[in-house]
Amino acid sequence: MPLPSPDNASPKDATPYALLGGETAVRHLVKRFYALMDTRPQAQGIRRLHPADLAGSEDKLFMFLSGWLGGPPLFVEKYGHPMLRRRHLPFAISTDEASQWMSCMRQALAETTTNATLRAQLDVALTELALHMRNRQDQDAPAA
């Protein structure tokens, strides 16, 4: 049975994945996110944490978001449980990097998602997720 489109989704079937528009829309969101991260001067910190070629990162984020948003669990099928914080421990992530990541994601959502309620809900959830990735103290915070 096909996933409901954003226009005919019933509340029971209305996953964020379906409301966004499914695979095509999630791919578009991720592609726009990485284009912004790659070109925005204010995203330098988060961009430095990624490889020069963003194709692998783009593919992994698409697979993760697919399942996280209620669509096919592509990341889990290929890599197992996401364990996001653990997978990101090798990268120095402070509030600055989390904010830069979210700034790019917020802009990508604004450009690709017409449903304002969904966009606001995703903003809150993704902000929590981005802040959860922090694994180093902020530069201006006093040492404990």
PDB file of C-alpha atoms in Angstrom:
ATOM      1  CA  MET A   1       0.000   0.000   0.000  1.00  0.00           C
ATOM      2  CA  PRO A   2       1.493   3.380  -0.946  1.00  0.00           C
ATOM      3  CA  LEU A   3       2.177   5.965   1.721  1.00  0.00           C
ATOM      4  CA  PRO A   4      -0.392   8.743   1.836  1.00  0.00           C
ATOM      5  CA  SER A   5       0.493  11.948   0.084  1.00  0.00           C
ATOM      6  CA  PRO A   6       0.666  15.132   2.145  1.00  0.00           C
ATOM      7  CA  ASP A   7      -2.745  16.125   0.772  1.00  0.00           C
ATOM      8  CA  ASN A   8      -4.671  12.949   1.621  1.00  0.00           C
ATOM      9  CA  ALA A   9      -2.922  11.623   4.719  1.00  0.00           C
ATOM     10  CA  SER A  10      -5.232  10.510   7.481  1.00  0.00           C
ATOM     11  CA  PRO A  11      -4.179  11.346  11.048  1.00  0.00           C
ATOM     12  CA  LYS A  12      -3.371   7.653  11.640  1.00  0.00           C
ATOM     13  CA  ASP A  13      -1.058   7.509   8.610  1.00  0.00           C
ATOM     14  CA  ALA A  14       0.317  11.024   8.884  1.00  0.00           C
ATOM     15  CA  THR A  15       3.953  10.353   9.668  1.00  0.00           C
ATOM     16  CA  PRO A  16       6.295  13.292   9.177  1.00  0.00           C
ATOM     17  CA  TYR A  17       7.838  11.274   6.325  1.00  0.00           C
ATOM     18  CA  ALA A  18       4.476  11.064   4.552  1.00  0.00           C
ATOM     19  CA  LEU A  19       3.553  14.662   5.342  1.00  0.00           C
ATOM     20  CA  LEU A  20       6.837  15.884   3.880  1.00  0.00           C
ATOM     21  CA  GLY A  21       6.127  14.011   0.658  1.00  0.00           C
ATOM     22  CA  GLY A  22       8.032  10.754   1.108  1.00  0.00           C
ATOM     23  CA  GLU A  23      11.366   9.751  -0.367  1.00  0.00           C
ATOM     24  CA  THR A  24      11.594  12.462  -3.022  1.00  0.00           C
ATOM     25  CA  ALA A  25      10.887  15.250  -0.542  1.00  0.00           C
ATOM     26  CA  VAL A  26      13.276  13.913   2.111  1.00  0.00           C
ATOM     27  CA  ARG A  27      16.041  13.548  -0.493  1.00  0.00           C
ATOM     28  CA  HIS A  28      15.387  17.121  -1.640  1.00  0.00           C
ATOM     29  CA  LEU A  29      15.531  18.394   1.956  1.00  0.00           C
ATOM     30  CA  VAL A  30      18.840  16.623   2.594  1.00  0.00           C
ATOM     31  CA  LYS A  31      20.345  17.775  -0.699  1.00  0.00           C
ATOM     32  CA  ARG A  32      19.406  21.384   0.064  1.00  0.00           C
ATOM     33  CA  PHE A  33      20.722  21.070   3.626  1.00  0.00           C
ATOM     34  CA  TYR A  34      24.164  19.957   2.425  1.00  0.00           C
ATOM     35  CA  ALA A  35      24.244  22.599  -0.318  1.00  0.00           C
ATOM     36  CA  LEU A  36      23.668  25.237   2.347  1.00  0.00           C
ATOM     37  CA  MET A  37      26.223  23.728   4.711  1.00  0.00           C
ATOM     38  CA  ASP A  38      28.756  23.604   1.899  1.00  0.00           C
ATOM     39  CA  THR A  39      28.332  27.243   0.865  1.00  0.00           C
ATOM     40  CA  ARG A  40      27.328  29.295   3.913  1.00  0.00           C
ATOM     41  CA  PRO A  41      30.316  31.033   5.546  1.00  0.00           C
ATOM     42  CA  GLN A  42      28.522  30.881   8.902  1.00  0.00           C
ATOM     43  CA  ALA A  43      28.497  27.050   8.663  1.00  0.00           C
ATOM     44  CA  GLN A  44      32.298  26.682   8.413  1.00  0.00           C
ATOM     45  CA  GLY A  45      32.616  24.950  11.772  1.00  0.00           C
ATOM     46  CA  ILE A  46      30.179  22.177  10.986  1.00  0.00           C
ATOM     47  CA  ARG A  47      31.387  21.888   7.375  1.00  0.00           C
ATOM     48  CA  ARG A  48      34.959  21.228   8.575  1.00  0.00           C
ATOM     49  CA  LEU A  49      33.723  18.128  10.395  1.00  0.00           C
ATOM     50  CA  HIS A  50      32.613  16.552   7.112  1.00  0.00           C
ATOM     51  CA  PRO A  51      34.643  15.018   4.284  1.00  0.00           C
ATOM     52  CA  ALA A  52      35.388  17.078   1.177  1.00  0.00           C
ATOM     53  CA  ASP A  53      32.923  14.956  -0.809  1.00  0.00           C
ATOM     54  CA  LEU A  54      29.548  15.191   0.922  1.00  0.00           C
ATOM     55  CA  ALA A  55      27.880  12.382  -1.066  1.00  0.00           C
ATOM     56  CA  GLY A  56      28.344   9.754   1.652  1.00  0.00           C
ATOM     57  CA  SER A  57      27.166  12.113   4.377  1.00  0.00           C
ATOM     58  CA  GLU A  58      24.160  13.064   2.279  1.00  0.00           C
ATOM     59  CA  ASP A  59      23.242   9.429   1.723  1.00  0.00           C
ATOM     60  CA  LYS A  60      23.557   8.569   5.431  1.00  0.00           C
ATOM     61  CA  LEU A  61      21.490  11.550   6.556  1.00  0.00           C
ATOM     62  CA  PHE A  62      18.804  10.681   4.021  1.00  0.00           C
ATOM     63  CA  MET A  63      18.693   7.073   5.235  1.00  0.00           C
ATOM     64  CA  PHE A  64      18.608   8.168   8.878  1.00  0.00           C
ATOM     65  CA  LEU A  65      15.906  10.797   8.362  1.00  0.00           C
ATOM     66  CA  SER A  66      13.826   8.362   6.345  1.00  0.00           C
ATOM     67  CA  GLY A  67      13.390   6.084   9.361  1.00  0.00           C
ATOM     68  CA  TRP A  68      13.456   8.848  11.980  1.00  0.00           C
ATOM     69  CA  LEU A  69      10.568  10.575  10.209  1.00  0.00           C
ATOM     70  CA  GLY A  70       8.499   7.388  10.093  1.00  0.00           C
ATOM     71  CA  GLY A  71       9.409   6.123   6.643  1.00  0.00           C
ATOM     72  CA  PRO A  72      11.480   3.083   5.690  1.00  0.00           C
ATOM     73  CA  PRO A  73      14.219   2.329   8.270  1.00  0.00           C
ATOM     74  CA  LEU A  74      16.978   2.438   5.652  1.00  0.00           C
ATOM     75  CA  PHE A  75      19.814   3.400   8.010  1.00  0.00           C
ATOM     76  CA  VAL A  76      18.971   0.645  10.496  1.00  0.00           C
ATOM     77  CA  GLU A  77      18.730  -1.905   7.694  1.00  0.00           C
ATOM     78  CA  LYS A  78      22.177  -0.986   6.384  1.00  0.00           C
ATOM     79  CA  TYR A  79      24.151   0.057   9.492  1.00  0.00           C
ATOM     80  CA  GLY A  80      22.166  -1.110  12.520  1.00  0.00           C
ATOM     81  CA  HIS A  81      20.944   1.083  15.348  1.00  0.00           C
ATOM     82  CA  PRO A  82      21.895   4.730  14.681  1.00  0.00           C
ATOM     83  CA  MET A  83      23.549   5.336  18.092  1.00  0.00           C
ATOM     84  CA  LEU A  84      23.899   8.920  16.897  1.00  0.00           C
ATOM     85  CA  ARG A  85      25.798  10.387  19.801  1.00  0.00           C
ATOM     86  CA  ARG A  86      28.256   7.498  19.841  1.00  0.00           C
ATOM     87  CA  ARG A  87      28.811   7.730  16.085  1.00  0.00           C
ATOM     88  CA  HIS A  88      29.511  11.454  16.437  1.00  0.00           C
ATOM     89  CA  LEU A  89      31.955  11.221  19.377  1.00  0.00           C
ATOM     90  CA  PRO A  90      35.038  11.421  17.102  1.00  0.00           C
ATOM     91  CA  PHE A  91      33.892  14.900  16.015  1.00  0.00           C
ATOM     92  CA  ALA A  92      34.208  17.923  18.296  1.00  0.00           C
ATOM     93  CA  ILE A  93      30.660  19.239  18.525  1.00  0.00           C
ATOM     94  CA  SER A  94      29.793  22.178  20.755  1.00  0.00           C
ATOM     95  CA  THR A  95      26.747  24.400  20.803  1.00  0.00           C
ATOM     96  CA  ASP A  96      28.306  26.380  17.926  1.00  0.00           C
ATOM     97  CA  GLU A  97      28.445  23.367  15.609  1.00  0.00           C
ATOM     98  CA  ALA A  98      24.974  22.203  16.660  1.00  0.00           C
ATOM     99  CA  SER A  99      23.628  25.698  15.975  1.00  0.00           C
ATOM    100  CA  GLN A 100      25.347  25.862  12.590  1.00  0.00           C
ATOM    101  CA  TRP A 101      23.893  22.463  11.671  1.00  0.00           C
ATOM    102  CA  MET A 102      20.446  23.603  12.761  1.00  0.00           C
ATOM    103  CA  SER A 103      20.737  26.904  10.925  1.00  0.00           C
ATOM    104  CA  CYS A 104      21.317  25.048   7.660  1.00  0.00           C
ATOM    105  CA  MET A 105      18.561  22.538   8.426  1.00  0.00           C
ATOM    106  CA  ARG A 106      16.133  25.311   9.384  1.00  0.00           C
ATOM    107  CA  GLN A 107      16.808  27.086   6.077  1.00  0.00           C
ATOM    108  CA  ALA A 108      16.474  23.844   4.107  1.00  0.00           C
ATOM    109  CA  LEU A 109      13.161  23.130   5.842  1.00  0.00           C
ATOM    110  CA  ALA A 110      11.945  26.666   5.103  1.00  0.00           C
ATOM    111  CA  GLU A 111      12.777  26.231   1.425  1.00  0.00           C
ATOM    112  CA  THR A 112      11.400  22.714   0.978  1.00  0.00           C
ATOM    113  CA  THR A 113       8.511  22.301   3.442  1.00  0.00           C
ATOM    114  CA  THR A 114       5.299  24.243   2.893  1.00  0.00           C
ATOM    115  CA  ASN A 115       3.459  22.815   5.917  1.00  0.00           C
ATOM    116  CA  ALA A 116       4.244  25.420   8.608  1.00  0.00           C
ATOM    117  CA  THR A 117       3.004  23.258  11.483  1.00  0.00           C
ATOM    118  CA  LEU A 118       5.143  20.323  10.390  1.00  0.00           C
ATOM    119  CA  ARG A 119       8.127  22.626   9.855  1.00  0.00           C
ATOM    120  CA  ALA A 120       7.765  23.993  13.399  1.00  0.00           C
ATOM    121  CA  GLN A 121       7.468  20.496  14.890  1.00  0.00           C
ATOM    122  CA  LEU A 122      10.532  19.307  12.979  1.00  0.00           C
ATOM    123  CA  ASP A 123      12.449  22.402  14.049  1.00  0.00           C
ATOM    124  CA  VAL A 124      11.877  21.560  17.717  1.00  0.00           C
ATOM    125  CA  ALA A 125      12.682  17.852  17.311  1.00  0.00           C
ATOM    126  CA  LEU A 126      15.773  18.433  15.147  1.00  0.00           C
ATOM    127  CA  THR A 127      17.062  21.146  17.487  1.00  0.00           C
ATOM    128  CA  GLU A 128      16.848  18.678  20.380  1.00  0.00           C
ATOM    129  CA  LEU A 129      18.657  16.100  18.259  1.00  0.00           C
ATOM    130  CA  ALA A 130      21.390  18.547  17.230  1.00  0.00           C
ATOM    131  CA  LEU A 131      21.954  19.653  20.821  1.00  0.00           C
ATOM    132  CA  HIS A 132      22.116  16.013  21.933  1.00  0.00           C
ATOM    133  CA  MET A 133      25.160  15.561  19.652  1.00  0.00           C
ATOM    134  CA  ARG A 134      27.243  18.036  21.683  1.00  0.00           C
ATOM    135  CA  ASN A 135      30.297  16.349  23.109  1.00  0.00           C
ATOM    136  CA  ARG A 136      32.608  19.198  24.015  1.00  0.00           C
ATOM    137  CA  GLN A 137      32.384  22.279  26.143  1.00  0.00           C
ATOM    138  CA  ASP A 138      31.575  25.565  24.479  1.00  0.00           C
ATOM    139  CA  GLN A 139      34.591  27.854  23.999  1.00  0.00           C
ATOM    140  CA  ASP A 140      33.268  30.642  26.195  1.00  0.00           C
ATOM    141  CA  ALA A 141      31.866  28.440  28.967  1.00  0.00           C
ATOM    142  CA  PRO A 142      33.779  28.345  32.252  1.00  0.00           C
ATOM    143  CA  ALA A 143      35.564  25.098  33.061  1.00  0.00           C
ATOM    144  CA  ALA A 144      33.772  22.956  35.627  1.00  0.00           C
TER     145      ALA A 144
END
